[in-house]
mmCIF file of C-alpha atoms in Angstrom:
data_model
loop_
_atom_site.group_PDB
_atom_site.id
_atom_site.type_symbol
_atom_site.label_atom_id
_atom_site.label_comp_id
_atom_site.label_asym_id
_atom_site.label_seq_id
_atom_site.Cartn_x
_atom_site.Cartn_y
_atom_site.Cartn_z
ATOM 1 C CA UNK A 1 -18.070 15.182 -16.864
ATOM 2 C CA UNK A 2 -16.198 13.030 -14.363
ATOM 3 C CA UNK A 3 -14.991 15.772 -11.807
ATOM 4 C CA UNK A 4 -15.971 19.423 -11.372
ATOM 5 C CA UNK A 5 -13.550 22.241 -12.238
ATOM 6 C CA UNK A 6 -12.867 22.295 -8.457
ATOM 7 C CA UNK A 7 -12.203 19.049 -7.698
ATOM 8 C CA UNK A 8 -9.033 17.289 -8.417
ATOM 9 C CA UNK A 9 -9.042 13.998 -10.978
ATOM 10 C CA UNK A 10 -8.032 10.859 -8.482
ATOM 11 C CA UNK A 11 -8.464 7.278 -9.465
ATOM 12 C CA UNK A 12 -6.960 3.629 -8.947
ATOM 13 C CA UNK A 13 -6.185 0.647 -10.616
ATOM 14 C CA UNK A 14 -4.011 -2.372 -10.134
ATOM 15 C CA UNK A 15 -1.568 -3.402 -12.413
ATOM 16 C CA UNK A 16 -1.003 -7.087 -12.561
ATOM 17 C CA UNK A 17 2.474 -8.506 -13.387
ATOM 18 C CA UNK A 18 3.622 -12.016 -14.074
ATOM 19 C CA UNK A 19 6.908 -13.800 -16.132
ATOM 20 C CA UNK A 20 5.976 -16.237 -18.551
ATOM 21 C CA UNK A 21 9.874 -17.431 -18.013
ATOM 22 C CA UNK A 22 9.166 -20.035 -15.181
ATOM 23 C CA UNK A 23 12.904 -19.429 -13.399
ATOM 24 C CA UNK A 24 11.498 -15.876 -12.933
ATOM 25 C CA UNK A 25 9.422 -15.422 -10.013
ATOM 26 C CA UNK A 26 8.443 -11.496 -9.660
ATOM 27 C CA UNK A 27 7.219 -11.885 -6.487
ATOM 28 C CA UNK A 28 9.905 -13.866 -5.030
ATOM 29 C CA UNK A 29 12.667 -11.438 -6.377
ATOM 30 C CA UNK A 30 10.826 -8.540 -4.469
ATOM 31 C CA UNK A 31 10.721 -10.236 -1.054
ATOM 32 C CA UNK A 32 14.306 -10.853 -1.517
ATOM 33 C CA UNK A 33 15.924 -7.895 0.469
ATOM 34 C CA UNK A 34 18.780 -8.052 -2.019
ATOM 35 C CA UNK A 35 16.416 -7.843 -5.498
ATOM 36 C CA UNK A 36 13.964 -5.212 -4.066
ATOM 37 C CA UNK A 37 15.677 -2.171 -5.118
ATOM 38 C CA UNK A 38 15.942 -3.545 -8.203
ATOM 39 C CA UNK A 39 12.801 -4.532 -9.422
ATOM 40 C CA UNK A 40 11.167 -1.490 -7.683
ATOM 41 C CA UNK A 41 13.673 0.983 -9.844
ATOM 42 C CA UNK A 42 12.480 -1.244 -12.877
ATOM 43 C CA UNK A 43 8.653 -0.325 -12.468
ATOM 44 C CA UNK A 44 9.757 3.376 -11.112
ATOM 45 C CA UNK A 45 11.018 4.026 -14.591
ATOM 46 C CA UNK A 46 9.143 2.067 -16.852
ATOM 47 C CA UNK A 47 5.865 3.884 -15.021
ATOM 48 C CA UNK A 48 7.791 6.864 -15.755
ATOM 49 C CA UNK A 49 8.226 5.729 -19.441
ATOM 50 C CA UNK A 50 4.431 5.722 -19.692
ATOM 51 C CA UNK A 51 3.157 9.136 -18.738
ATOM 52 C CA UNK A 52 6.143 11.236 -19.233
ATOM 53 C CA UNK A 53 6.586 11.757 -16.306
ATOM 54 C CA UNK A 54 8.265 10.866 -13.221
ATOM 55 C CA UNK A 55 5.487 12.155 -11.011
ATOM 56 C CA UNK A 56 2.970 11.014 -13.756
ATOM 57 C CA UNK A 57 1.483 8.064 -11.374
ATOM 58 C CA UNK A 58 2.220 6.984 -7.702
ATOM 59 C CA UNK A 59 3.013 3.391 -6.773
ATOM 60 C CA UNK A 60 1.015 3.137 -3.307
ATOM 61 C CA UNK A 61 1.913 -0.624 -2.906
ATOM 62 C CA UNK A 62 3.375 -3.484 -3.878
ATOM 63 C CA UNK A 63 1.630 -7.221 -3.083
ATOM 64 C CA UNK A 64 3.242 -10.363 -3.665
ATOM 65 C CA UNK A 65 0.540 -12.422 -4.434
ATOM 66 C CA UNK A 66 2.232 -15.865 -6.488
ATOM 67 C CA UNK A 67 2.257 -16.010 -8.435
ATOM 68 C CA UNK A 68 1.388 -12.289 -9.321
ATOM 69 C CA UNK A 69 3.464 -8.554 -8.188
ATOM 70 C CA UNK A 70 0.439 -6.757 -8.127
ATOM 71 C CA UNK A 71 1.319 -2.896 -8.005
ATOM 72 C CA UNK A 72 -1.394 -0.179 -6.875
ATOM 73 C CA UNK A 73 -1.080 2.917 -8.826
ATOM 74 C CA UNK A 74 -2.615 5.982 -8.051
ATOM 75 C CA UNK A 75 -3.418 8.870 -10.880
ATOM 76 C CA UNK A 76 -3.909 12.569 -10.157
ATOM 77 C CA UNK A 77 -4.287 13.852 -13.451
ATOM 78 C CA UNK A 78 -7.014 12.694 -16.005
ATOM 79 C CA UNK A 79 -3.839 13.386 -18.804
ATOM 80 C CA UNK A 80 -1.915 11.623 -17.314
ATOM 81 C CA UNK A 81 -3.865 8.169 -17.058
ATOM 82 C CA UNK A 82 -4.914 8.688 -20.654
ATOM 83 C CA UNK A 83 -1.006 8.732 -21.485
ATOM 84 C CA UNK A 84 -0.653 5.673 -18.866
ATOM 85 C CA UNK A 85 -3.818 3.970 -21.030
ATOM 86 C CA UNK A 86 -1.959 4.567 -24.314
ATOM 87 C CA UNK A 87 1.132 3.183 -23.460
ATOM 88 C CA UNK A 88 -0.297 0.649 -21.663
ATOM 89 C CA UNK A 89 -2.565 -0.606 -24.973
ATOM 90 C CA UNK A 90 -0.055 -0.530 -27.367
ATOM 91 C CA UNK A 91 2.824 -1.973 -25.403
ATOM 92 C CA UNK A 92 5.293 0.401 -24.630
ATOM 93 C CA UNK A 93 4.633 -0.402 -20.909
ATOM 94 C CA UNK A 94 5.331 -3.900 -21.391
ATOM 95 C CA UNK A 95 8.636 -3.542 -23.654
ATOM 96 C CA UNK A 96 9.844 -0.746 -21.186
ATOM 97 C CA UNK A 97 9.338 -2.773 -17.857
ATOM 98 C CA UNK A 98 10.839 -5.530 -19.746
ATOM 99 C CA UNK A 99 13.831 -3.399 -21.035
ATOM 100 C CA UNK A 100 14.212 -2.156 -17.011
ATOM 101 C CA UNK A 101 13.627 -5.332 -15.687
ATOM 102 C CA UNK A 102 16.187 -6.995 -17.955
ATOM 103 C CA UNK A 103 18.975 -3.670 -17.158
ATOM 104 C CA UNK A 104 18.222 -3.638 -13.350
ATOM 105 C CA UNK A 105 18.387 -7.538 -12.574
ATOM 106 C CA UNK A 106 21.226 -7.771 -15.154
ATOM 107 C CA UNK A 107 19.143 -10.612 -16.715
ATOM 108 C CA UNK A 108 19.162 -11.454 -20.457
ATOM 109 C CA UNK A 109 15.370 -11.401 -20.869
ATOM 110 C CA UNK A 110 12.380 -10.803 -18.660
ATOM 111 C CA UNK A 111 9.522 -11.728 -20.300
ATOM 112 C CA UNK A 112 6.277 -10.323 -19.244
ATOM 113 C CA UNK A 113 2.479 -10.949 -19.029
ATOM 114 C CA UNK A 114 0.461 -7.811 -17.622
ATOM 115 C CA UNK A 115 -3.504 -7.176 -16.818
ATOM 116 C CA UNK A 116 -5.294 -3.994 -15.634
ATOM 117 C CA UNK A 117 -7.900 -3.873 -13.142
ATOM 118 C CA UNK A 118 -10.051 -1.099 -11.475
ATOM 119 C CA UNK A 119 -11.954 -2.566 -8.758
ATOM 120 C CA UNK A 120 -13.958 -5.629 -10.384
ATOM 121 C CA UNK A 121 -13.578 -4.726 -13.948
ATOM 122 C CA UNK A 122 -11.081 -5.994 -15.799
ATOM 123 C CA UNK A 123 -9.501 -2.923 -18.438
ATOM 124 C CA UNK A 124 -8.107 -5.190 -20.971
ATOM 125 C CA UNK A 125 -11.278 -5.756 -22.296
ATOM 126 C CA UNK A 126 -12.087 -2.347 -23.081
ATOM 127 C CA UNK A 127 -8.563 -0.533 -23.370
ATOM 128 C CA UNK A 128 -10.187 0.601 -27.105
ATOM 129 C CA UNK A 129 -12.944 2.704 -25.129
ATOM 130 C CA UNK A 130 -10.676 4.730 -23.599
ATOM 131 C CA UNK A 131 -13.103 6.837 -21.486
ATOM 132 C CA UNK A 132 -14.749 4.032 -20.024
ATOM 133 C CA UNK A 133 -11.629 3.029 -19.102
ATOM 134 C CA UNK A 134 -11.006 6.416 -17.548
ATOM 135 C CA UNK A 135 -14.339 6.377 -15.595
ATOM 136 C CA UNK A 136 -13.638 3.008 -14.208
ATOM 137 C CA UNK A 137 -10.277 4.064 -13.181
ATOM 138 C CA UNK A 138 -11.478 7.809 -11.757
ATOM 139 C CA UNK A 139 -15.028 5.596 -9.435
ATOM 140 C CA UNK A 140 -12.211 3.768 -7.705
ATOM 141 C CA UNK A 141 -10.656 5.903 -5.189
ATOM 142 C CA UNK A 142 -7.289 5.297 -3.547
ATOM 143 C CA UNK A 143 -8.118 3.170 -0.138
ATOM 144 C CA UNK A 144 -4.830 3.914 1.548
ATOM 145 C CA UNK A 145 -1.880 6.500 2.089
ATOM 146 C CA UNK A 146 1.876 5.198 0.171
ATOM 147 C CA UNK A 147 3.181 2.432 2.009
ATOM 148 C CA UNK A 148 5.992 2.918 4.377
ATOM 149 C CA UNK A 149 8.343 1.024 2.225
ATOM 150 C CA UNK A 150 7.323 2.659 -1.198
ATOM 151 C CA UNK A 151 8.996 5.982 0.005
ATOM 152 C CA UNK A 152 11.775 3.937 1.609
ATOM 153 C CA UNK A 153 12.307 2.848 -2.013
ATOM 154 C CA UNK A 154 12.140 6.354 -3.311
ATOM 155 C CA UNK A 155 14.436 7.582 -1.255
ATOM 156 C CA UNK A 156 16.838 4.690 -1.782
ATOM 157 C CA UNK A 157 16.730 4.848 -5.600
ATOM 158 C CA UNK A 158 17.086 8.998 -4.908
ATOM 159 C CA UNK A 159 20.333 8.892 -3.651
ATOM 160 C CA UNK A 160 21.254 6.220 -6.492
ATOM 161 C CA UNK A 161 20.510 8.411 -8.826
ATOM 162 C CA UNK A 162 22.648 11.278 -6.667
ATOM 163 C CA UNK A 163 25.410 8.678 -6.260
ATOM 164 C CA UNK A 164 25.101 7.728 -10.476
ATOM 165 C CA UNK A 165 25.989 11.446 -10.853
ATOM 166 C CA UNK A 166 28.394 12.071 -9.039
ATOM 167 C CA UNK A 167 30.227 8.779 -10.242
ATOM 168 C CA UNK A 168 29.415 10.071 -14.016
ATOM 169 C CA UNK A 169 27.500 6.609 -14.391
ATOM 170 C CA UNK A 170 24.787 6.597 -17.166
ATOM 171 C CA UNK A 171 23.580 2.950 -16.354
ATOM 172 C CA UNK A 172 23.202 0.552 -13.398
ATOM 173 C CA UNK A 173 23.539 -3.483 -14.391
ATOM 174 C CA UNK A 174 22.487 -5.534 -11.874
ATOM 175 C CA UNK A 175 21.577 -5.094 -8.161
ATOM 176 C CA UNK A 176 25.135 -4.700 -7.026
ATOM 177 C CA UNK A 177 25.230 -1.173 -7.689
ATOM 178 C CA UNK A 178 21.842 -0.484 -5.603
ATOM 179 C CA UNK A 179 23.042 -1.941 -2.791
ATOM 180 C CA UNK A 180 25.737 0.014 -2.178
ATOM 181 C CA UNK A 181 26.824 0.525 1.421
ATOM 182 C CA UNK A 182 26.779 3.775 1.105
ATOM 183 C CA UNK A 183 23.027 3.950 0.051
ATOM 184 C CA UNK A 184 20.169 3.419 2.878
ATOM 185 C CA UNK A 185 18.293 0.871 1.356
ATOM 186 C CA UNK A 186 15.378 -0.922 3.018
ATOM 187 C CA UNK A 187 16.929 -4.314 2.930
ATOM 188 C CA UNK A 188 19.001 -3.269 5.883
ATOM 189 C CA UNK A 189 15.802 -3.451 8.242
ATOM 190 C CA UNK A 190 14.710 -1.831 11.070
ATOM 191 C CA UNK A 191 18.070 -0.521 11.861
ATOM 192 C CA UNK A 192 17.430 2.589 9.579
ATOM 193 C CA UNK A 193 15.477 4.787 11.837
ATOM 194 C CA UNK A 194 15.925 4.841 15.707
ATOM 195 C CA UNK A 195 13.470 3.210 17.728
ATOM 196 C CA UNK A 196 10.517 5.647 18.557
ATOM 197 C CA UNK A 197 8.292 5.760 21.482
ATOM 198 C CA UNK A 198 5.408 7.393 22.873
ATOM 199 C CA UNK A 199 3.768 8.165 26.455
ATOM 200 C CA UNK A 200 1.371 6.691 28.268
ATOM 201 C CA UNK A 201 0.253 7.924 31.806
ATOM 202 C CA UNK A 202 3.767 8.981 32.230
ATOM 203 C CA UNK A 203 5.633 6.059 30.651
ATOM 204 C CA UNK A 204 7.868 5.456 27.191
ATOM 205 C CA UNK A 205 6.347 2.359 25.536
ATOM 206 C CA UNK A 206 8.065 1.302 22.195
ATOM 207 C CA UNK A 207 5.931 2.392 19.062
ATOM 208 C CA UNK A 208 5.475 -1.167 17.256
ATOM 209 C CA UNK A 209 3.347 -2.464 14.403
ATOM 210 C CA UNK A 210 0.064 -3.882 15.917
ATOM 211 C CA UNK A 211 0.247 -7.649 16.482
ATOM 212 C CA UNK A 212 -2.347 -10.729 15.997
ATOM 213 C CA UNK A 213 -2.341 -10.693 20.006
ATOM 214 C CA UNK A 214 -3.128 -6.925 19.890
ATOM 215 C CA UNK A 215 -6.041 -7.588 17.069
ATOM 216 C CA UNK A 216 -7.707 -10.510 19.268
ATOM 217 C CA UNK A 217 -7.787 -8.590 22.345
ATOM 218 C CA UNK A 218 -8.869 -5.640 21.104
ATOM 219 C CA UNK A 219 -11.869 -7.686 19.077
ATOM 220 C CA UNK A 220 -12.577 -9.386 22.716
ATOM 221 C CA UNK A 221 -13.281 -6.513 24.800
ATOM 222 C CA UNK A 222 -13.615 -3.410 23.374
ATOM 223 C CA UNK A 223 -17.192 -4.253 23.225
ATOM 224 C CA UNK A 224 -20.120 -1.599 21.854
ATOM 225 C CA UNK A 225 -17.490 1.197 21.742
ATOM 226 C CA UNK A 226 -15.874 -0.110 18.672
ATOM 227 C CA UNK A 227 -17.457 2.067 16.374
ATOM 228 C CA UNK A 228 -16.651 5.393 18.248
ATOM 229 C CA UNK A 229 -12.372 3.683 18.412
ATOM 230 C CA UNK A 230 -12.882 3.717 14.201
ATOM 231 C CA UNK A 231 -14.263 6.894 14.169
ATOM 232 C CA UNK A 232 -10.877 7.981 16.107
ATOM 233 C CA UNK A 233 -9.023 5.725 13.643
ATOM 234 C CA UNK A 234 -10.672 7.330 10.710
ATOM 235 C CA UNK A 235 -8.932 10.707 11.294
ATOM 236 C CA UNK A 236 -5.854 9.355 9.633
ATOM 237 C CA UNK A 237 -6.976 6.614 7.479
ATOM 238 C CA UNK A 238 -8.888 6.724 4.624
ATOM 239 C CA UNK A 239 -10.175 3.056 4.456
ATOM 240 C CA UNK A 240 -12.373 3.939 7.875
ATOM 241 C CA UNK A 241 -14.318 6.619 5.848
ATOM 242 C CA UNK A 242 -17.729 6.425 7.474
ATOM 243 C CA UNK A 243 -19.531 4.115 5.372
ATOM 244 C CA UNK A 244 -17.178 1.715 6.219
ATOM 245 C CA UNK A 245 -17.634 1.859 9.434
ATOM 246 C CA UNK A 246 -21.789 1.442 8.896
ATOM 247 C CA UNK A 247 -21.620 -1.396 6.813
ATOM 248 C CA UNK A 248 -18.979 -3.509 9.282
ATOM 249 C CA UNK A 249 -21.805 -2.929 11.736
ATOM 250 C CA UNK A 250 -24.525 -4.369 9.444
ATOM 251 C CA UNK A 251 -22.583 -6.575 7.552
ATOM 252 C CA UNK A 252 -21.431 -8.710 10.790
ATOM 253 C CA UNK A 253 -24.560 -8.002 12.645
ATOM 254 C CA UNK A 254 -25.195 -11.214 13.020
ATOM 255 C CA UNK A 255 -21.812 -12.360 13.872
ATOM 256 C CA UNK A 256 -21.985 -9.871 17.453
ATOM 257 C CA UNK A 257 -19.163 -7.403 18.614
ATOM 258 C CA UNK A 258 -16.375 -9.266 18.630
ATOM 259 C CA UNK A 259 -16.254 -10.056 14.940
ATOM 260 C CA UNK A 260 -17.058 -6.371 14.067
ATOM 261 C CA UNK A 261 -14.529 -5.164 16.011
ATOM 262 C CA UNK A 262 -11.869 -7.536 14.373
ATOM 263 C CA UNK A 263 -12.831 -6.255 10.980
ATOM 264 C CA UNK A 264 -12.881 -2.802 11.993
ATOM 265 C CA UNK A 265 -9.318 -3.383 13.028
ATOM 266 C CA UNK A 266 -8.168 -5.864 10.053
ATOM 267 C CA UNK A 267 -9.225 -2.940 7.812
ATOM 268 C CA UNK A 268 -7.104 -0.537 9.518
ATOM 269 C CA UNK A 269 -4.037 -2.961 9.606
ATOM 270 C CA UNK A 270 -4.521 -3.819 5.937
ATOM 271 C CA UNK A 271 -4.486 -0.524 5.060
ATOM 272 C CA UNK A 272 -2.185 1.134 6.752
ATOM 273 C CA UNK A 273 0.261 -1.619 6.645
ATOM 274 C CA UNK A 274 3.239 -0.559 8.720
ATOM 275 C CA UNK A 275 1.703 2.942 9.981
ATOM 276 C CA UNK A 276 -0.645 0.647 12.170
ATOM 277 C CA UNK A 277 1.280 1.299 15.356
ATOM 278 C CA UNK A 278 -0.319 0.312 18.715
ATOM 279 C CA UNK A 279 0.307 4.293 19.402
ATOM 280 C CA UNK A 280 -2.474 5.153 17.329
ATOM 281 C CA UNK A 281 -4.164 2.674 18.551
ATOM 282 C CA UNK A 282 -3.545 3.815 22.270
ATOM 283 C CA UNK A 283 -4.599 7.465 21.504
ATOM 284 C CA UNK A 284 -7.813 5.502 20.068
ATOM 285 C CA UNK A 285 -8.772 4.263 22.908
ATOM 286 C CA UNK A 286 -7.621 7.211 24.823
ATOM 287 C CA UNK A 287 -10.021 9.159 23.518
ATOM 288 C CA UNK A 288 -12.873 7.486 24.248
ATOM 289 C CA UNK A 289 -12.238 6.247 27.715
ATOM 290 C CA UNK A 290 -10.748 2.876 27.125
ATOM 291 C CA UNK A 291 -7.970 3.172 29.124
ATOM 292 C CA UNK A 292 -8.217 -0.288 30.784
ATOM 293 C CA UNK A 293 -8.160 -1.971 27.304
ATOM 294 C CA UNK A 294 -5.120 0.326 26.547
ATOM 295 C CA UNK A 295 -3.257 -1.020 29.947
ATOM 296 C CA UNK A 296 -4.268 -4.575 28.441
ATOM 297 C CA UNK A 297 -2.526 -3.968 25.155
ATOM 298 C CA UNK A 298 0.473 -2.628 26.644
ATOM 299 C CA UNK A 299 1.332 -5.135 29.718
ATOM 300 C CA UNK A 300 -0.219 -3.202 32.709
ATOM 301 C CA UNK A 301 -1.873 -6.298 33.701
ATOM 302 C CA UNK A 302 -5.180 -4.287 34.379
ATOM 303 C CA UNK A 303 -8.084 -7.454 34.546
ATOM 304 C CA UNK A 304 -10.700 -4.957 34.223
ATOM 305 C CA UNK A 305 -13.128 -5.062 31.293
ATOM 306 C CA UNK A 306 -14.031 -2.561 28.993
ATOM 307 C CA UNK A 307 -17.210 -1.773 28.794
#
């Protein structure tokens, strides 16, 4: 009843993590470039562990929110969140992430307190009515696309796993072992991939992540045509669907352009997370005639207002 033959099963939850051990700080051992691999291979396989699967459910972020690791999941498969549900109400989630945990970090114990959430509803306190738990799960849709560094992660702990063969390992203790030089882990920055550019009236500008400086300017004088930039955004980001874009305008009617226009963009950046490049933002404006407040954005010192 929740999704016609046709149409695939999606939902979303959020799967809150915190140590009751106060020397362990989850979120602090994932900013650390050093731990990252670690505790990311920890809640690869224990989410594994639950469905059966290693494609079972999709990480599409991890927050560090302290004292919190809050990890979005995403489900494609209606079986496969029930199996999630199961494991996740009788504990096997908890004891396997803890098992991982204590394995990957090389720690003696990793003790664990975890909570459920699908938009405002809290799943804990109906994980025995498994279908409602399903429906809340299946109404909330996943905002965004994988973060950039969730696949860097994959790919890292990929050619781990490659490496483990190869070596005839059967275990990795501690983060040692992931951080291998030979392994392209995130932690060594930027450095990975080549810097990347794109054109602009017949220059190379350096494809960055969009800026605070970039945000405010846009907000300032992009002006009424803010709505037809997000409908260029939306293309490639989900979290610009159009109702979103409708209720910014209403929502900060009152506030004028400039504050609609700065949400419109702090939705995009939140979502998209490192894929907000000032490229796309470029070929934004681009399309809809902006091409002073492009030259603004990049440096070209134009003093002309959009309009």
């Amino acid at each position: 009843k929740m999704a016609g033959s046709a149409t695939p099963w999606i939902g979303s939850a959020y799967l809150f993590l915190q140590s009751t051990c106060k020397t362990i700080v989850l979120p602090s051992l994932y900013e650390s470039s050093q731990k990252k691999p670690s505790v990311f291979k920890a809640l690869k396989l224990a989410l594994a562990d639950s469905t059966g699967s290693v494609n079972g459910v999709d990480m599409l972020k991890v927050h560090c929110s302290h004292p919190h690791l809050i990890v979005q999941l995403k489900f494609c498969k209606q079986e496969n969140c029930r199996r999630f549900l199961q494991s996740y109400r009788e504990g096997a989630l908890q004891e396997s992430l803890q098992n991982h945990l204590q394995l990957s970090l090389a720690m003696t114990t990793v003790p664990l307190e975890m909570e459920l959430k699908a938009g405002n509803e809290h799943l804990d306190n109906m994980l025995k009515d498994e279908d409602r738990c399903l429906e809340c799960i299946y109404r909330e849709k996943p905002d965004r696309l994988r973060d950039e560094e969730i696949s860097e992660l994959e790919e890292c702990l990929k050619s781990l796993i490659v490496h483990q063969s190869i070596n005839n390992n059967t275990a990795v203790k501690g983060c040692a072992s992931l951080n291998a030089p030979s392994l392209p882990c995130p932690s060594q920055g930027s450095s990975l991939s080549p810097q990347v550019t794109f054109i602009f009236q017949g220059q190379h500008f350096a494809n960055r992540t969009l800026t605070p400086d970039d945000h405010q300017k846009f907000a300032k004088l992009v002006s009424k045509k803010w709505k037809q930039v997000g409908r260029s955004l939306q293309k490639n980001c989900r979290a610009l669907r159009d109702p979103v874009i409708d209720n910014l305008a209403l929502e900060y009617d009152r506030e004028g352009l400039y504050e609609q226009a700065y949400q419109l963009l702090l939705r995009f950046i939140q979502s998209e997370g490192k894929k907000a490049t000032i490229a796309r933002l470029i070929a934004a404006l681009e399309e809809n005639g902006l091409i002073s407040l492009a030259e603004e954005l990049l440096g070209l010192h134009s003093n002309e207002d959009c309009s």
